[in-house]
Each structure stands twice: as structure tokens, then as C-alpha cells.
PDB file of C-alpha atoms and ligand atoms in Angstrom:
ATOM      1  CA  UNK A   1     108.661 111.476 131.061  1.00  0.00           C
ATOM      2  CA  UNK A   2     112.117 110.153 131.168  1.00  0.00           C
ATOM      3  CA  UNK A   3     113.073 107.663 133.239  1.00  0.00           C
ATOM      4  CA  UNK A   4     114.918 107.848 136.890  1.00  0.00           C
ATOM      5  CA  UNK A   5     117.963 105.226 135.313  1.00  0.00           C
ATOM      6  CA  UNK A   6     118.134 108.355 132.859  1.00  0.00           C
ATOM      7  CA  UNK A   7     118.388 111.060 135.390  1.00  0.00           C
ATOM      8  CA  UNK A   8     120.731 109.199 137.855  1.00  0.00           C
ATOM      9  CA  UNK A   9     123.539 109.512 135.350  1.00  0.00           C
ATOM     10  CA  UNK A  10     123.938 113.083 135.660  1.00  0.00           C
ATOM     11  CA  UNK A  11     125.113 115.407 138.387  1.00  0.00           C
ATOM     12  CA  UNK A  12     122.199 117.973 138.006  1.00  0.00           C
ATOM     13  CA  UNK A  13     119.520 117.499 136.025  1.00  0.00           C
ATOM     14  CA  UNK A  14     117.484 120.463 134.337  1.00  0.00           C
ATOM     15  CA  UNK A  15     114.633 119.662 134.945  1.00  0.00           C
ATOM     16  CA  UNK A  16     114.672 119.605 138.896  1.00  0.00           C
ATOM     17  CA  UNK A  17     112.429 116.457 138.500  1.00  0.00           C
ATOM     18  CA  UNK A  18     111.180 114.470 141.571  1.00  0.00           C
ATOM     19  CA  UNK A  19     113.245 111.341 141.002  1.00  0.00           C
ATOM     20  CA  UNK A  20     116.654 113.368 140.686  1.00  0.00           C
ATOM     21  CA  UNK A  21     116.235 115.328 143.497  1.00  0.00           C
ATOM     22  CA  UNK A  22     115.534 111.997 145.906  1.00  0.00           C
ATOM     23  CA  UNK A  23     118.332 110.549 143.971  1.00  0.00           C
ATOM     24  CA  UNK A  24     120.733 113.196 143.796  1.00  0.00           C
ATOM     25  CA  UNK A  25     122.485 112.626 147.502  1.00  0.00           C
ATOM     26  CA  UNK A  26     122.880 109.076 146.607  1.00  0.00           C
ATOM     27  CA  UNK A  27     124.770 109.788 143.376  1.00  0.00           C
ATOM     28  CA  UNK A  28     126.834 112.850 145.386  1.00  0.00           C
ATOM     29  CA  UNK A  29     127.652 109.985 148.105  1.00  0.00           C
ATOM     30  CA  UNK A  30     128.803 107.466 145.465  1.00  0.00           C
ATOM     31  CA  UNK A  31     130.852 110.456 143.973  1.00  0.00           C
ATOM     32  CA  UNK A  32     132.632 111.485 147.169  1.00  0.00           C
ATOM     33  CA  UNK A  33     134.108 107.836 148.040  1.00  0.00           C
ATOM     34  CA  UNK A  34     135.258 106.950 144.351  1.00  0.00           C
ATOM     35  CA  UNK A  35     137.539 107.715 141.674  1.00  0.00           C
ATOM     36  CA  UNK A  36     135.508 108.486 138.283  1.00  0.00           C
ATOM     37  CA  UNK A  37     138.310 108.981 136.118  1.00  0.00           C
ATOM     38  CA  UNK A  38     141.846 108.392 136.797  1.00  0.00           C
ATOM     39  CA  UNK A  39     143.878 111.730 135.874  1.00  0.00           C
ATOM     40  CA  UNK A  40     147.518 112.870 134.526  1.00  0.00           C
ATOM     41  CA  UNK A  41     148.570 113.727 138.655  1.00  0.00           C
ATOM     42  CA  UNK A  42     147.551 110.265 139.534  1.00  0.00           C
ATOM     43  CA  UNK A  43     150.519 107.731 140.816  1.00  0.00           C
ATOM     44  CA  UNK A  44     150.351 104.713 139.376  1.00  0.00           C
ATOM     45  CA  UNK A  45     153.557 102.256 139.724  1.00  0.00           C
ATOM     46  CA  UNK A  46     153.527  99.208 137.972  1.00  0.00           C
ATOM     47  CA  UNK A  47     155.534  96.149 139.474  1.00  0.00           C
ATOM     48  CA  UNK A  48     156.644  93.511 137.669  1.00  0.00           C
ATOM     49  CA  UNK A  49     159.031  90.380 138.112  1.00  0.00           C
ATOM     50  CA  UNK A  50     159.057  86.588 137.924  1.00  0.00           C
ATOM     51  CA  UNK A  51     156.721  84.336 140.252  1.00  0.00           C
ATOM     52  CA  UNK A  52     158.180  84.902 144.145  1.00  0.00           C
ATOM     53  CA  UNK A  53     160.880  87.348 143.414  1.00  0.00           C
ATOM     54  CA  UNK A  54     159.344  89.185 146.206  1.00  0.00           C
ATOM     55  CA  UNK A  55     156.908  92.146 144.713  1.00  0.00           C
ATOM     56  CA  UNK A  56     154.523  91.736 147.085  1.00  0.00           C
ATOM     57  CA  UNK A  57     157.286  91.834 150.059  1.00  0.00           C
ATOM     58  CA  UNK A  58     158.561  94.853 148.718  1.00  0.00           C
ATOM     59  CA  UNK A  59     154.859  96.480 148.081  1.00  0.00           C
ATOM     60  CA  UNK A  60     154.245  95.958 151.688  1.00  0.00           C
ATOM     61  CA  UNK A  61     157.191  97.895 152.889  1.00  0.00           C
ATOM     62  CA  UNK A  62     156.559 100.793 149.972  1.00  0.00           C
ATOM     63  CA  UNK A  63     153.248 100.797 151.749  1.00  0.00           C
ATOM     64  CA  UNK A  64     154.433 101.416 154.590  1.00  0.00           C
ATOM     65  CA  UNK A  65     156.532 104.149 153.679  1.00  0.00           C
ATOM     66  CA  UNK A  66     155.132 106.434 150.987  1.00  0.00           C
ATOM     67  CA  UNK A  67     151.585 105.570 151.637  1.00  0.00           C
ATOM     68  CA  UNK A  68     150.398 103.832 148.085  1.00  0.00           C
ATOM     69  CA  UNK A  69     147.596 101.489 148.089  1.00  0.00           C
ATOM     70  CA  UNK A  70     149.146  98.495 147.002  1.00  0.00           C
ATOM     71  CA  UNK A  71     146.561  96.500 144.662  1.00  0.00           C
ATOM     72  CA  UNK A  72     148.179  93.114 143.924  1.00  0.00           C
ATOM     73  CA  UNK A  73     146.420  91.322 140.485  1.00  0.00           C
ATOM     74  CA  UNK A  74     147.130  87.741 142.040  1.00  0.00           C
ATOM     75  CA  UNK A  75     145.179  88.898 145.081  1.00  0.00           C
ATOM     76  CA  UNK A  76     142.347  90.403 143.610  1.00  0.00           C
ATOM     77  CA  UNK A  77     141.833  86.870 141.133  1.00  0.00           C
ATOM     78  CA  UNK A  78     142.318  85.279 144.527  1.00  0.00           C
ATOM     79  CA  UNK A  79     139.805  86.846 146.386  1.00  0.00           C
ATOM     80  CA  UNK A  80     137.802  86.511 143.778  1.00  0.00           C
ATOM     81  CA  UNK A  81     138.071  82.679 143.300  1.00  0.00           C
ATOM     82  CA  UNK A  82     137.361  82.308 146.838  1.00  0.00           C
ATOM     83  CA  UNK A  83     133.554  84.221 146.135  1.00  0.00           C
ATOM     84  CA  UNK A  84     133.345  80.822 144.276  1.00  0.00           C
ATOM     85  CA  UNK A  85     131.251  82.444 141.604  1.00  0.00           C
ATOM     86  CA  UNK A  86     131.357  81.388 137.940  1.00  0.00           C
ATOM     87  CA  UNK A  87     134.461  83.748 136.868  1.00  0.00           C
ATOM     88  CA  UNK A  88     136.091  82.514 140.373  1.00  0.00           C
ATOM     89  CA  UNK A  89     135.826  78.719 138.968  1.00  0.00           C
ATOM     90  CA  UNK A  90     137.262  79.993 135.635  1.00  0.00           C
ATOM     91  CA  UNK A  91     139.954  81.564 137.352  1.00  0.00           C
ATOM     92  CA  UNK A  92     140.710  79.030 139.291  1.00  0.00           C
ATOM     93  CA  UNK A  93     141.284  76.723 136.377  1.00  0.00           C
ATOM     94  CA  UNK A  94     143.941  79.204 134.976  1.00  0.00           C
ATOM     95  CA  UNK A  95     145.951  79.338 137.914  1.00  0.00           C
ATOM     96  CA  UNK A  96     146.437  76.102 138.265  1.00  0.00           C
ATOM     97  CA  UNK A  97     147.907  76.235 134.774  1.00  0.00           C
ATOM     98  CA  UNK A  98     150.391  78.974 135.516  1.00  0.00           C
ATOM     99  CA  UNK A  99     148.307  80.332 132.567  1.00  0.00           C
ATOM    100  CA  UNK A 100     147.493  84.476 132.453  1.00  0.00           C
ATOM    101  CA  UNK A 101     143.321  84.911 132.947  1.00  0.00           C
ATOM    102  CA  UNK A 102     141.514  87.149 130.361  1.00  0.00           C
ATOM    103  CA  UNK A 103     142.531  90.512 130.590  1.00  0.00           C
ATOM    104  CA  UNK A 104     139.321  91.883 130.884  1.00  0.00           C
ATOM    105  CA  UNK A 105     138.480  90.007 133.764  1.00  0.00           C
ATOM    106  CA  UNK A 106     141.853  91.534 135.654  1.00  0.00           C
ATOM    107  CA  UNK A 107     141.736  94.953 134.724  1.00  0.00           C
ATOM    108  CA  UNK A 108     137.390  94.753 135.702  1.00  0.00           C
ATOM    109  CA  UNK A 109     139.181  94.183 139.188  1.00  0.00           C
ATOM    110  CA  UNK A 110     141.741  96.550 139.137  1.00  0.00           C
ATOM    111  CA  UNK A 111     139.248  99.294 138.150  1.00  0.00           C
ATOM    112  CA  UNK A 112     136.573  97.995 141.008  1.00  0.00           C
ATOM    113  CA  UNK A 113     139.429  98.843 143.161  1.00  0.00           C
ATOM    114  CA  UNK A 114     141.232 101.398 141.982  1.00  0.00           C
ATOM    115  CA  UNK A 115     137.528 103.069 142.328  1.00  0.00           C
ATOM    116  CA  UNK A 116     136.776 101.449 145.843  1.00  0.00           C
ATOM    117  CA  UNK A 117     140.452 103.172 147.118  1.00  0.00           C
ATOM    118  CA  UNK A 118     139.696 106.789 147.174  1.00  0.00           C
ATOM    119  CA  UNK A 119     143.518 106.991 146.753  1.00  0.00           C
ATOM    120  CA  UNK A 120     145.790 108.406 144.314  1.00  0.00           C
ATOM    121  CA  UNK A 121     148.684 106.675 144.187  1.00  0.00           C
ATOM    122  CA  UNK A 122     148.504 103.049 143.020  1.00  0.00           C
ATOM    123  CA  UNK A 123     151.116 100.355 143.471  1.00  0.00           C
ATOM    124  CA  UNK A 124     149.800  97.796 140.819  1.00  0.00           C
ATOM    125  CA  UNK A 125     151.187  94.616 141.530  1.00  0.00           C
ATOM    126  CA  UNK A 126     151.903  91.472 139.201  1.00  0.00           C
ATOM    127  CA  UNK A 127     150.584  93.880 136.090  1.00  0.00           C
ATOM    128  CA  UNK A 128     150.718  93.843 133.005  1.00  0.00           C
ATOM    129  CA  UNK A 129     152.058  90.455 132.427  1.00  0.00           C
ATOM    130  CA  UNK A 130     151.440  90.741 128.842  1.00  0.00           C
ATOM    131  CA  UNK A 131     150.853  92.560 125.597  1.00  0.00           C
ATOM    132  CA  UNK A 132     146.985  92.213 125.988  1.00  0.00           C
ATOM    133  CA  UNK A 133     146.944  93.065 129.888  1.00  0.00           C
ATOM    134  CA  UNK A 134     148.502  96.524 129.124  1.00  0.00           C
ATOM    135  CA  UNK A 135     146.625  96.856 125.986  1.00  0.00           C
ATOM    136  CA  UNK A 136     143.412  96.372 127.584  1.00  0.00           C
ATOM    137  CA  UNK A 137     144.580  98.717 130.688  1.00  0.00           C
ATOM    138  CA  UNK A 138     145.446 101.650 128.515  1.00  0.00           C
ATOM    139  CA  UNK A 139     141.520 101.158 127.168  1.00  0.00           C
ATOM    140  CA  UNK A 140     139.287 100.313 129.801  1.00  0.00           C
ATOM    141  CA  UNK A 141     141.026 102.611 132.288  1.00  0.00           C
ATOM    142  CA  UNK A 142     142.947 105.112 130.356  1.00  0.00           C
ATOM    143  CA  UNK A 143     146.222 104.644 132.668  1.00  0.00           C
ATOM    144  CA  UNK A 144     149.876 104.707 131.812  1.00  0.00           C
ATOM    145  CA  UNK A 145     152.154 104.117 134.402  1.00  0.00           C
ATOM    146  CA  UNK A 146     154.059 106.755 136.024  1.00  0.00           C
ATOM    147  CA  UNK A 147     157.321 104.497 136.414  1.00  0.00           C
ATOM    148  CA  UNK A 148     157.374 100.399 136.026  1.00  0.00           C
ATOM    149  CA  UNK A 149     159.430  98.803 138.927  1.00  0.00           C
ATOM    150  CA  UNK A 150     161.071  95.488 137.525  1.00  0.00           C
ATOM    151  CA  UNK A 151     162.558  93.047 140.230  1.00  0.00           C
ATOM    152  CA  UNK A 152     165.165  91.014 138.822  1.00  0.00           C
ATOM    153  CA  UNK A 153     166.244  87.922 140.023  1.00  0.00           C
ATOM    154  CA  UNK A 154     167.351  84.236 139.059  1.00  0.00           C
ATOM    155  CA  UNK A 155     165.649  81.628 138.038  1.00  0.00           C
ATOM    156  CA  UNK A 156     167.192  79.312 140.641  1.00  0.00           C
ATOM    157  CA  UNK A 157     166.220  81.878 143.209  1.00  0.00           C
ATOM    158  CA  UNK A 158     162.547  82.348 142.349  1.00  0.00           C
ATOM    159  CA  UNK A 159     162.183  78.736 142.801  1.00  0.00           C
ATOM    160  CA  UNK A 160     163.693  78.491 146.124  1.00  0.00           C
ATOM    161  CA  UNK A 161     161.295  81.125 146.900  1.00  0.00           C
ATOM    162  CA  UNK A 162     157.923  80.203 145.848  1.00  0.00           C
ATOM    163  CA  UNK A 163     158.751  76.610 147.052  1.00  0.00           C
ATOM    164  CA  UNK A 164     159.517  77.953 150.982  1.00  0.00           C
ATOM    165  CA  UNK A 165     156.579  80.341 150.667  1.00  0.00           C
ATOM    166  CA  UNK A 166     154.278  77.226 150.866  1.00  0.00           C
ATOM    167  CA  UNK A 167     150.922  78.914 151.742  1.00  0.00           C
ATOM    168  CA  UNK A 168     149.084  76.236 150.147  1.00  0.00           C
ATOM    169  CA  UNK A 169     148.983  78.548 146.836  1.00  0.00           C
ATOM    170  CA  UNK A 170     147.199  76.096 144.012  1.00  0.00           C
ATOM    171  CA  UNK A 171     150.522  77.411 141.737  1.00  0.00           C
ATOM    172  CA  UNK A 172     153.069  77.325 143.965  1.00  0.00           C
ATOM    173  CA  UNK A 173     154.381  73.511 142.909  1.00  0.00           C
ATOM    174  CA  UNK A 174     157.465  72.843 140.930  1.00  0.00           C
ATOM    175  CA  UNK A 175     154.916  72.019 137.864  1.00  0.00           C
ATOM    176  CA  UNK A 176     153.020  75.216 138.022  1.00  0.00           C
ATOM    177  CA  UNK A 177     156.451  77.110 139.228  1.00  0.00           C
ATOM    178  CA  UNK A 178     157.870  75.810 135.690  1.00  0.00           C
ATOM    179  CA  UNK A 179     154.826  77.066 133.796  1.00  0.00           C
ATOM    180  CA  UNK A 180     154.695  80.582 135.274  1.00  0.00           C
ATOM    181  CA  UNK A 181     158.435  80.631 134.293  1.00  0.00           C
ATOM    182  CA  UNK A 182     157.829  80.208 130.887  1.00  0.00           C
ATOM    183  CA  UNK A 183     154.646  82.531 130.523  1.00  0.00           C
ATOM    184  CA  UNK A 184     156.913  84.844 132.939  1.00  0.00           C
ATOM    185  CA  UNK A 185     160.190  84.691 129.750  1.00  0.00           C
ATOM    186  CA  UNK A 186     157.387  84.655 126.677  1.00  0.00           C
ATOM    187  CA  UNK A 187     154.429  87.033 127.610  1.00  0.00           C
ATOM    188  CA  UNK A 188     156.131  89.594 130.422  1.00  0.00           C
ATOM    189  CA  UNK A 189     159.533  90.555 129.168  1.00  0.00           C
ATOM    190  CA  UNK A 190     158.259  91.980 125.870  1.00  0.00           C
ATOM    191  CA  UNK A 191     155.759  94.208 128.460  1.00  0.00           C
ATOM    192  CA  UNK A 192     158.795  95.146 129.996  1.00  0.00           C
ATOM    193  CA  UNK A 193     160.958  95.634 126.943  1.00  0.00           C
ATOM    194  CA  UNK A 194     158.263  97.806 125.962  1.00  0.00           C
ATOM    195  CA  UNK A 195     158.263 100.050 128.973  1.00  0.00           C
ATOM    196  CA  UNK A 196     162.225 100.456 129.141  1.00  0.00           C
ATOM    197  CA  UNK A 197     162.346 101.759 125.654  1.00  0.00           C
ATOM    198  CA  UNK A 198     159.848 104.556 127.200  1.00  0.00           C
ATOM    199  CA  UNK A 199     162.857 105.266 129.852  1.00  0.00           C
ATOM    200  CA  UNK A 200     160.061 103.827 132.109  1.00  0.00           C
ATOM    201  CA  UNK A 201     161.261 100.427 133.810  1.00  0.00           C
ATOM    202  CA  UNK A 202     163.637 100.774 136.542  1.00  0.00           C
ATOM    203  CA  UNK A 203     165.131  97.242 137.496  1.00  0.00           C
ATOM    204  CA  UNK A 204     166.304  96.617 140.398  1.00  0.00           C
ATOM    205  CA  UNK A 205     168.841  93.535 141.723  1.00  0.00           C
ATOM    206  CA  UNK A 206     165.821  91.705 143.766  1.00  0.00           C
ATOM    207  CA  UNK A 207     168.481  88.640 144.757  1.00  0.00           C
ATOM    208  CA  UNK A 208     169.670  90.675 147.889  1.00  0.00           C
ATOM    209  CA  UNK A 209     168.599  90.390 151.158  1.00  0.00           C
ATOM    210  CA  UNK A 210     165.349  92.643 151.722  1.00  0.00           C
ATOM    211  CA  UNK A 211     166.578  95.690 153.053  1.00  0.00           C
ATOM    212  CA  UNK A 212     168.780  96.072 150.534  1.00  0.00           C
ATOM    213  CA  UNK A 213     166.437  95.647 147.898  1.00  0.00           C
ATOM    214  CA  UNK A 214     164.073  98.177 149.904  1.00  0.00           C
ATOM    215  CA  UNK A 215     166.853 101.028 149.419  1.00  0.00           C
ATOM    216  CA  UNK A 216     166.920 100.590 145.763  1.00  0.00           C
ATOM    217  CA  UNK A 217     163.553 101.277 145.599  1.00  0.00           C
ATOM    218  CA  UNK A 218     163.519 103.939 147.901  1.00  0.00           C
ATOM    219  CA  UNK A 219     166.460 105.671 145.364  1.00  0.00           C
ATOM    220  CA  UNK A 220     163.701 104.823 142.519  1.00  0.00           C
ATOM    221  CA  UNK A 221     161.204 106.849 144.760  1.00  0.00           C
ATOM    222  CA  UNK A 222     163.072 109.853 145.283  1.00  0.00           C
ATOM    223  CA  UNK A 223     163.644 109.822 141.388  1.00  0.00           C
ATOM    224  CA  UNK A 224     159.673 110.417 141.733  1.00  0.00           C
ATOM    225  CA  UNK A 225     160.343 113.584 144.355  1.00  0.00           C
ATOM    226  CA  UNK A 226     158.317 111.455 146.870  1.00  0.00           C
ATOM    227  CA  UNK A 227     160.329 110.910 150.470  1.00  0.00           C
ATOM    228  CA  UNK A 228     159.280 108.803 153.005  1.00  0.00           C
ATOM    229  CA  UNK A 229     156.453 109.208 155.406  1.00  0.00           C
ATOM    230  CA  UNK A 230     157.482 111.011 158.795  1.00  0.00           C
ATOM    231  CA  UNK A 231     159.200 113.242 156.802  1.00  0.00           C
ATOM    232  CA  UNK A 232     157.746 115.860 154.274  1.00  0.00           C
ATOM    233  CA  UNK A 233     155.650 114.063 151.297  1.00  0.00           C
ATOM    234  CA  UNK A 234     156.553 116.215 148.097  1.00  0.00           C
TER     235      UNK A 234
HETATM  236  N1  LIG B   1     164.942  89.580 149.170  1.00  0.00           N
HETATM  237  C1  LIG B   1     164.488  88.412 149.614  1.00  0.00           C
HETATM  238  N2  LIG B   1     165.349  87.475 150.101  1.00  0.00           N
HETATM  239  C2  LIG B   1     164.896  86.272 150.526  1.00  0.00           C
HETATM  240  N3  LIG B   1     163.587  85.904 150.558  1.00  0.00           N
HETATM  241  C3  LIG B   1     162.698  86.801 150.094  1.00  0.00           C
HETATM  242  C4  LIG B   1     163.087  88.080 149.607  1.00  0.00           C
HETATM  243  N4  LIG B   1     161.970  88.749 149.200  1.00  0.00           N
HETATM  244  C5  LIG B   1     160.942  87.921 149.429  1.00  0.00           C
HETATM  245  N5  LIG B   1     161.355  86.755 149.975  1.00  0.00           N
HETATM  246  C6  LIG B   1     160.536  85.593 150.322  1.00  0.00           C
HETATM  247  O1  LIG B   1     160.260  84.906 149.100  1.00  0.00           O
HETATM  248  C7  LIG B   1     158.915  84.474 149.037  1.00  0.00           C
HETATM  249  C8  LIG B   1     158.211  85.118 147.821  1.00  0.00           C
HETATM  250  O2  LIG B   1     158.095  86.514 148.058  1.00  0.00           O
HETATM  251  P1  LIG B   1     156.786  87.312 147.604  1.00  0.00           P
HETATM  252  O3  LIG B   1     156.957  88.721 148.086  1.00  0.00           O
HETATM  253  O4  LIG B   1     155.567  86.562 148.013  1.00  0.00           O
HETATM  254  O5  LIG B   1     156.982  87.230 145.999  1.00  0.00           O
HETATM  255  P2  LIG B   1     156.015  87.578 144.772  1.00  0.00           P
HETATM  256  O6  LIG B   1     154.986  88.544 145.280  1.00  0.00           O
HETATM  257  O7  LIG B   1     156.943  88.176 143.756  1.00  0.00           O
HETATM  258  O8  LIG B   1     155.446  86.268 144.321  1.00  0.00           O
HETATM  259  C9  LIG B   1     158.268  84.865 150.366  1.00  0.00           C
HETATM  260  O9  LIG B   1     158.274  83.744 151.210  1.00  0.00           O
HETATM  261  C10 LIG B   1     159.172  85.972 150.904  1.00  0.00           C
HETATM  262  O10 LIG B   1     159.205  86.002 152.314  1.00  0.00           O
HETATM  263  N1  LIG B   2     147.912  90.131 135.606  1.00  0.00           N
HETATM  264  C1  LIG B   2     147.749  88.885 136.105  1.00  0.00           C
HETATM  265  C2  LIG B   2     148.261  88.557 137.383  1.00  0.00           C
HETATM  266  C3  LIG B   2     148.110  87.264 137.863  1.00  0.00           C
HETATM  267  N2  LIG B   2     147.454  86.334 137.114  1.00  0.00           N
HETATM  268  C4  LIG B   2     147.255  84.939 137.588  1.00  0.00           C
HETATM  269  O1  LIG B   2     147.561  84.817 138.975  1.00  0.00           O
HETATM  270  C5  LIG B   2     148.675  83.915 139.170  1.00  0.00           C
HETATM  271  C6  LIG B   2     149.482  84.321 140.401  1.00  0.00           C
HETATM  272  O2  LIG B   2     150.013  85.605 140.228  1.00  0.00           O
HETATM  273  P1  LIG B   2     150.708  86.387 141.444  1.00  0.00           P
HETATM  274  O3  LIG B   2     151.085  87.732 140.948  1.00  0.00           O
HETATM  275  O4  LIG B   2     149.849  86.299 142.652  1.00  0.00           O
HETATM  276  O5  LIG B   2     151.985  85.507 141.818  1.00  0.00           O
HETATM  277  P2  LIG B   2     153.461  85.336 141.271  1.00  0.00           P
HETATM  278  O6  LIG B   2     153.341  84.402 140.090  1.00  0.00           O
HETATM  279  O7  LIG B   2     154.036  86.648 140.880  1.00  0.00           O
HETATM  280  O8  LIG B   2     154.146  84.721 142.456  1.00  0.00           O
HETATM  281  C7  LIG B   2     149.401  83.910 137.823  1.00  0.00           C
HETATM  282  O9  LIG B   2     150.204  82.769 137.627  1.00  0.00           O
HETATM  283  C8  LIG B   2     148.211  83.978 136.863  1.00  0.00           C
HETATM  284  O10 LIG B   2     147.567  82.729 136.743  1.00  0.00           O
HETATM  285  C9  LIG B   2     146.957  86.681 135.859  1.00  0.00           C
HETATM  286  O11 LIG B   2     146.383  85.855 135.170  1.00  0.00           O
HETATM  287  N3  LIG B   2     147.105  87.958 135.376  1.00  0.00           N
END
């Protein structure tokens, strides 16, 4: 007789056996809250710029208005080093660093809650930051982006930034600051190269004040056919 771990893989199993039929709701449950397989309609923006340039200020206002789920990769590490499991220690030690974690370890957490979401639109934040981040995304999940927003914006600036932000980040010091820099120059603007010889990066003037930042993204979403919410969702 095969085994239940057997049966549970499949939707409906031939042989009407006991142990599919008790676990067949579970497995329809599991099905209705998550994403199997991410598909060709799905949204996915990637969002990329230098450490404080404000991606995550602008994700929460995109958010707000065209109704993405906004998955940030520094948050998900975060939340993971705060677990204080193993790979939470590990990660830990690579923030501190400015240095990029494993990319298998980022992308397990992007697809955990990509999955979790239920949504279709994705606003990945802070991804890929390098060759093997989008390498390793196009395998274990199958995604390409849709568009790749790139906030541009001083060096100078950045700083000033990440050093007011002071939320008792482990990275945000002028040591770590320098670091992420660097890996920022070296590993990230080949990723974006990359994606702008596709047609698919979009940069945007992130030095401005918010709100005028916000309505250069906004003209990027259009571009998509997607308006904001209040008004008619295309
Ligand atoms: N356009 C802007 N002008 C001035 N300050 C900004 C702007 N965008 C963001 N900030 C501020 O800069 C800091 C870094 O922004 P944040 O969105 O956390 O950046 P990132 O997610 O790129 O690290 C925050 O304190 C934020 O309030
Ligand atoms: N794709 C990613 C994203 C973040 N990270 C790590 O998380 C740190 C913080 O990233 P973040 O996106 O929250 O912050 P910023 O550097 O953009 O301000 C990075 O410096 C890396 O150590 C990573 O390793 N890989």
C-alpha cells in the first residue's frame, strides 16, 4: 500500500483510498490560501536603489494606492534574525557587514511569502541586489519582473538619510553605510544594467521631496494600465 506522504501530493487520487479522502480537505484548504505557481498575469515590481534612498517610503505609499503587497527583502532577513534561529544568527552576522546573505536563504523567504500573500501583485523590495539573487530568483521561483523601479539618488544624500533614520538598524552606521555603498556600486548596478537593456528599469530622480517622487512613480504605474485605487483598477 502506498503511503499517505505519497497520496497527499496529489489533488485526487485514483484510488479513493482512506488516507486521501481524510486528507484531501486539508490539502484543498492549503490550496485555497496560497500561490502554487506564480504565472505570466502575475505583477511583480522589483525595487531597487542604494541603502535609504527611500524604497520602502515609496512602497508604503504604492501600497496604499494600487493595492500591491509590498514584501521588503531587508524585512523579511529581519524578521527572521529576530526568530533568533541558526540562519537568523548567520544573518545577522552579514548585516552587520553591509555584506549580501546567500541567495537562497532570501529568495526561501520571498517564496514563503509570496505563497503566504494570496496576492498577485508583488512589490519586491531591496531585490535582486546581485547577479546571484536574480539568478537564483528566476530558478527557484520562475519570476521575471514585470517592470524594475530604480530610485536614484546621491551618495551624499543616502547618507544623510540612513544616518537620521536611526532606528537602531545594526547597518545603519557610517561604517556599515560605507560598506553597503560599495556592495550597492559593485554587485547592484550590473542587476540593474541588466534589466535596462531589457527596456525594463525605469529610474526615477529619488532626491526630491516625497510627493514628488510619488508622482513619478505613479506615471511609471499608468505605463502598467494600473490607476489608483478609488478609481477604476484596469
Ligand atoms: N524623498 C525623501 N526626502 C527626504 N527624506 C526621505 C525621502 N524618502 C525617504 N526619506 C527618509 O529617508 C530615510 C530612509 O528612507 P527609507 O524609505 O527607509 O529608505 P530605504 O528603504 O531605501 O532604505 C527615512 O528616514 C525616510 O523617512
Ligand atoms: N536581497 C537582499 C536584501 C537585503 N540584504 C541584507 O539586508 C541589509 C539591509 O537591506 P535593506 O533593503 O533593509 O536596507 P537598505 O540597505 O536598502 O537601506 C543589506 O545590507 C544586506 O545585508 C541581503 O543580503 N539581500
Amino acid at each position: 500500500m502506498e503511503s499517505r506522504a505519497n497520496h497527499n501530493q496529489v489533488s485526487h487520487c485514483p484510488n479513493k483510498c482512506l488516507s486521501c479522502v481524510q486528507w484531501l480537505p486539508l490539502f484543498k484548504k492549503k490550496k485555497q490560501n496560497s500561490i502554487e505557481k506564480f504565472q505570466n498575469h502575475d505583477i511583480i515590481v522589483y525595487v531597487l536603489g542604494g541603502p535609504g534612498c527611500g524604497k520602502g517610503t515609496q512602497c508604503s505609499k504604492i501600497v496604499e494606492d494600487f493595492g500591491f503587497i509590498h514584501l521588503s527583502a531587508g524585512e523579511l532577513l529581519e524578521t527572521e534574525v529576530k526568530t533568533g534561529s541558526e540562519t537568523g544568527k548567520m544573518i545577522q552576522e552579514f548585516k552587520k557587514e553591509g555584506k549580501l546573505v546567500p541567495s537562497e536563504v532570501v529568495v526561501k523567504l520571498l517564496k514563503q511569502a509570496m505563497q503566504r500573500s494570496g496576492n498577485r501583485k508583488f512589490l519586491i523590495d531591496g531585490f535582486p541586489r546581485n547577479e546571484e539573487n536574480r539568478l537564483t530568483a528566476e530558478k527557484m521561483l520562475g519570476i521575471q519582473p514585470t517592470i524594475v523601479l530604480v530610485f536614484d539618488c546621491s551618495e551624499e544624500e543616502m547618507i544623510r538619510r540612513v544616518m537620521q533614520r536611526n532606528q537602531g538598524r545594526v547597518d545603519d552606521n557610517m561604517d556599515t553605510i560605507r560598506k553597503r555603498l560599495k556592495v550597492y556600486k559593485e554587485s547592484t548596478l550590473p542587476v540593474i544594467d541588466y534589466y535596462a537593456k531589457k527596456g525594463k528599469a525605469r529610474k526615477i530622480n529619488a532626491e526630491r521631496p516625497v510627493e514628488e517622487v510619488f508622482r513619478s512613480v505613479e506615471a511609471v504605474f499608468s505605463e502598467l494600465g494600473l490607476v489608483k485605487r478609488g478609481k477604476t483598477i484596469v
